[in-house]
CSV table of C-alpha atoms in Angstrom, one decimal:
chain,number,residue,atom,x,y,z
A,1,UNK,CA,10.9,-0.2,25.5
A,2,UNK,CA,11.9,-3.3,23.6
A,3,UNK,CA,8.7,-5.1,24.4
A,4,UNK,CA,6.7,-2.0,23.5
A,5,UNK,CA,8.5,-1.7,20.1
A,6,UNK,CA,8.0,-5.5,19.5
A,7,UNK,CA,4.2,-5.1,20.2
A,8,UNK,CA,3.8,-2.1,17.9
A,9,UNK,CA,5.8,-3.7,15.1
A,10,UNK,CA,3.8,-6.9,15.5
A,11,UNK,CA,0.4,-5.0,15.3
A,12,UNK,CA,1.8,-3.0,12.3
A,13,UNK,CA,2.7,-6.3,10.4
A,14,UNK,CA,-0.6,-8.0,11.3
A,15,UNK,CA,-2.7,-5.0,10.2
A,16,UNK,CA,-0.5,-4.8,7.0
A,17,UNK,CA,-1.2,-8.4,6.2
A,18,UNK,CA,-4.9,-7.8,6.7
A,19,UNK,CA,-4.8,-4.8,4.4
A,20,UNK,CA,-2.5,-6.0,1.6
A,21,UNK,CA,-4.0,-9.5,1.7
A,22,UNK,CA,-7.5,-8.2,1.0
A,23,UNK,CA,-6.1,-5.7,-1.6
A,24,UNK,CA,-4.5,-8.7,-3.4
A,25,UNK,CA,-7.7,-10.8,-2.9
A,26,UNK,CA,-9.7,-8.0,-4.7
A,27,UNK,CA,-7.2,-7.7,-7.6
A,28,UNK,CA,-6.0,-11.3,-8.0
A,29,UNK,CA,-9.2,-13.1,-7.2
A,30,UNK,CA,-12.5,-11.1,-7.1
A,31,UNK,CA,-12.1,-8.6,-10.0
A,32,UNK,CA,-10.9,-11.2,-12.5
A,33,UNK,CA,-13.6,-13.7,-11.4
A,34,UNK,CA,-16.6,-11.4,-11.7
A,35,UNK,CA,-17.2,-11.9,-15.4
A,36,UNK,CA,-17.2,-15.6,-14.9
A,37,UNK,CA,-19.9,-15.5,-12.2
A,38,UNK,CA,-23.5,-16.0,-13.4
A,39,UNK,CA,-25.7,-12.8,-13.0
A,40,UNK,CA,-28.0,-14.4,-10.4
A,41,UNK,CA,-25.1,-15.2,-8.1
A,42,UNK,CA,-23.4,-11.8,-8.4
A,43,UNK,CA,-25.4,-10.2,-5.5
A,44,UNK,CA,-23.6,-12.7,-3.2
A,45,UNK,CA,-20.3,-10.8,-4.0
A,46,UNK,CA,-21.7,-7.3,-4.3
A,47,UNK,CA,-24.1,-7.4,-1.3
A,48,UNK,CA,-22.3,-9.8,1.2
A,49,UNK,CA,-18.7,-10.5,0.5
A,50,UNK,CA,-17.4,-7.2,-0.9
A,51,UNK,CA,-18.9,-5.0,1.9
A,52,UNK,CA,-17.4,-7.3,4.6
A,53,UNK,CA,-14.1,-7.4,2.8
A,54,UNK,CA,-14.1,-3.6,2.4
A,55,UNK,CA,-14.7,-3.2,6.2
A,56,UNK,CA,-11.5,-5.2,7.1
A,57,UNK,CA,-9.7,-3.6,4.1
A,58,UNK,CA,-10.1,0.0,5.2
A,59,UNK,CA,-9.5,-0.6,8.9
A,60,UNK,CA,-6.5,-2.8,8.1
A,61,UNK,CA,-5.2,0.2,6.1
A,62,UNK,CA,-5.9,2.6,9.0
A,63,UNK,CA,-4.2,0.5,11.7
A,64,UNK,CA,-1.2,-0.3,9.4
A,65,UNK,CA,-0.5,3.4,9.1
A,66,UNK,CA,-1.4,4.1,12.7
A,67,UNK,CA,1.0,1.4,14.1
A,68,UNK,CA,3.6,2.2,11.4
A,69,UNK,CA,3.8,5.9,12.4
A,70,UNK,CA,3.7,4.9,16.1
A,71,UNK,CA,6.7,2.6,15.5
A,72,UNK,CA,8.6,5.2,13.6
A,73,UNK,CA,7.8,7.8,16.3
A,74,UNK,CA,8.8,5.6,19.3
A,75,UNK,CA,11.9,4.5,17.4
A,76,UNK,CA,12.9,8.1,16.8
A,77,UNK,CA,13.2,8.0,13.0
A,78,UNK,CA,9.8,9.4,11.9
A,79,UNK,CA,10.9,12.8,10.8
A,80,UNK,CA,14.1,11.6,9.2
A,81,UNK,CA,12.1,9.0,7.3
A,82,UNK,CA,9.4,11.4,6.1
A,83,UNK,CA,12.0,13.9,5.0
A,84,UNK,CA,13.8,11.1,3.2
A,85,UNK,CA,17.0,11.4,5.3
A,86,UNK,CA,16.5,7.7,5.7
A,87,UNK,CA,15.2,7.0,2.2
A,88,UNK,CA,14.9,3.2,2.4
A,89,UNK,CA,12.1,3.3,5.0
A,90,UNK,CA,11.0,6.9,4.0
A,91,UNK,CA,10.0,6.0,0.5
A,92,UNK,CA,8.0,3.0,1.8
A,93,UNK,CA,6.3,5.2,4.4
A,94,UNK,CA,5.2,7.7,1.7
A,95,UNK,CA,4.0,4.9,-0.6
A,96,UNK,CA,2.0,3.5,2.3
A,97,UNK,CA,0.5,6.9,3.2
A,98,UNK,CA,-0.5,7.5,-0.5
A,99,UNK,CA,-2.1,4.0,-0.6
A,100,UNK,CA,-4.0,4.5,2.7
A,101,UNK,CA,-5.2,7.9,1.4
A,102,UNK,CA,-6.5,6.1,-1.8
A,103,UNK,CA,-8.3,3.6,0.4
A,104,UNK,CA,-10.1,6.0,2.6
A,105,UNK,CA,-10.8,9.0,0.3
A,106,UNK,CA,-11.1,7.4,-3.2
A,107,UNK,CA,-11.7,3.6,-3.2
A,108,UNK,CA,-14.1,3.5,-0.2
A,109,UNK,CA,-16.4,6.4,-1.2
A,110,UNK,CA,-16.5,5.1,-4.8
A,111,UNK,CA,-17.3,1.5,-3.6
A,112,UNK,CA,-20.1,2.8,-1.4
A,113,UNK,CA,-21.8,4.2,-4.5
A,114,UNK,CA,-20.9,1.3,-6.8
A,115,UNK,CA,-22.2,-1.3,-4.4
A,116,UNK,CA,-25.4,0.7,-3.7
A,117,UNK,CA,-24.6,1.3,0.0
A,118,UNK,CA,-25.5,5.0,-0.5
A,119,UNK,CA,-28.2,6.5,-2.7
A,120,UNK,CA,-26.8,7.7,-6.1
A,121,UNK,CA,-27.8,7.9,-9.7
A,122,UNK,CA,-27.8,4.6,-11.5
A,123,UNK,CA,-25.5,6.1,-14.2
A,124,UNK,CA,-22.9,6.9,-11.6
A,125,UNK,CA,-22.5,3.3,-10.4
A,126,UNK,CA,-20.4,1.9,-13.3
A,127,UNK,CA,-18.3,5.1,-13.3
A,128,UNK,CA,-17.6,4.7,-9.6
A,129,UNK,CA,-16.9,0.9,-9.9
A,130,UNK,CA,-14.3,1.7,-12.6
A,131,UNK,CA,-12.8,4.4,-10.4
A,132,UNK,CA,-12.5,2.1,-7.4
A,133,UNK,CA,-11.0,-0.6,-9.6
A,134,UNK,CA,-8.3,1.7,-11.1
A,135,UNK,CA,-7.3,3.0,-7.7
A,136,UNK,CA,-7.3,-0.5,-6.3
A,137,UNK,CA,-5.0,-1.5,-9.1
A,138,UNK,CA,-2.8,1.6,-8.4
A,139,UNK,CA,-2.4,0.4,-4.9
A,140,UNK,CA,-1.6,-3.1,-6.1
A,141,UNK,CA,1.2,-1.6,-8.2
A,142,UNK,CA,2.5,0.6,-5.4
A,143,UNK,CA,2.4,-2.3,-2.9
A,144,UNK,CA,5.3,-4.0,-4.7
A,145,UNK,CA,7.9,-1.2,-4.2
A,146,UNK,CA,6.3,-0.4,-0.8
A,147,UNK,CA,6.9,-3.9,0.5
A,148,UNK,CA,10.4,-4.0,-1.0
A,149,UNK,CA,11.2,-0.7,0.8
A,150,UNK,CA,9.9,-2.0,4.1
A,151,UNK,CA,12.0,-5.2,3.9
A,152,UNK,CA,15.1,-3.3,2.7
A,153,UNK,CA,15.4,-1.8,6.2
A,154,UNK,CA,16.4,-5.2,7.6
A,155,UNK,CA,18.0,-6.5,4.5
A,156,UNK,CA,19.6,-3.7,2.4
A,157,UNK,CA,19.3,-4.4,-1.4
A,158,UNK,CA,22.4,-2.5,-2.5
B,1,UNK,CA,-1.9,4.7,-17.5
B,2,UNK,CA,-5.5,3.5,-17.4
B,3,UNK,CA,-4.7,0.8,-20.0
B,4,UNK,CA,-1.8,-0.5,-17.8
B,5,UNK,CA,-4.0,-0.6,-14.7
B,6,UNK,CA,-6.8,-2.5,-16.5
B,7,UNK,CA,-4.4,-5.4,-17.0
B,8,UNK,CA,-3.3,-7.3,-13.9
B,9,UNK,CA,0.0,-8.6,-15.5
B,10,UNK,CA,0.9,-5.1,-16.7
B,11,UNK,CA,0.1,-3.7,-13.3
B,12,UNK,CA,2.5,-6.2,-11.7
B,13,UNK,CA,5.2,-5.4,-14.4
B,14,UNK,CA,4.8,-1.7,-13.6
B,15,UNK,CA,5.2,-2.4,-9.9
B,16,UNK,CA,8.4,-4.4,-10.5
B,17,UNK,CA,9.8,-1.5,-12.7
B,18,UNK,CA,8.9,1.0,-10.0
B,19,UNK,CA,10.7,-1.2,-7.5
B,20,UNK,CA,13.9,-1.1,-9.6
B,21,UNK,CA,13.5,2.7,-9.9
B,22,UNK,CA,13.0,3.0,-6.2
B,23,UNK,CA,16.2,1.0,-5.4
B,24,UNK,CA,18.3,3.3,-7.6
B,25,UNK,CA,16.5,6.4,-6.3
B,26,UNK,CA,17.2,5.3,-2.7
B,27,UNK,CA,20.9,4.8,-3.5
B,28,UNK,CA,21.0,8.2,-5.3
B,29,UNK,CA,19.5,9.9,-2.2
B,30,UNK,CA,22.0,8.2,0.1
B,31,UNK,CA,24.9,9.3,-2.1
B,32,UNK,CA,23.7,12.9,-2.3
B,33,UNK,CA,23.5,13.0,1.5
B,34,UNK,CA,27.1,11.7,2.1
B,35,UNK,CA,29.9,14.0,2.9
B,36,UNK,CA,33.2,13.7,0.9
B,37,UNK,CA,35.0,11.5,3.5
B,38,UNK,CA,31.9,9.3,3.9
B,39,UNK,CA,31.8,8.8,0.2
B,40,UNK,CA,35.5,7.9,0.0
B,41,UNK,CA,35.0,5.3,2.7
B,42,UNK,CA,31.9,4.0,1.0
B,43,UNK,CA,33.7,3.7,-2.4
B,44,UNK,CA,36.6,1.9,-0.6
B,45,UNK,CA,34.2,-0.6,0.9
B,46,UNK,CA,32.5,-1.2,-2.4
B,47,UNK,CA,35.8,-1.9,-4.1
B,48,UNK,CA,36.9,-4.5,-1.6
């Protein structure tokens, strides 16, 4: 049981680093750098780097949630946490679930259109790029309390 | 909200404010779930 919980937590943390690391790469590095990149070099980001990063980003989000819920279930606190009877981990879990929903159902569909990975009107592309950026920023904002919540389980803040 | 999210420094500031709100909300939820004897013990420990 202990070894199983260790493995699930380890996979949860590794997936989480993959997810939040790429989220922060997008928001701290790629988005602010785009205006400084010459137009002829922009396809390297839009056609090569961003699609690859989005692949690891969305599957990182999926497996973070998958292993996080598995950990909560096997540890016996999943329902208490989700119903906020254990609010320190529960709030973090809800923030993580909202963020993962944003990744799969808002950011990824919008990015597919913005990056030209699916057919869409040319007018729609800037609109979808802005939508993806705003929800990516929302996730960056939520990641700060989410990580504080996760850590507070081991090290209570108050 | 859109204006805040367009700026990375404001996004980070909003995240920090949300974290402080979350800390107090967590404490308030714990307090609301405590029975009277548990609360008395908790207050005693806090005052030590």
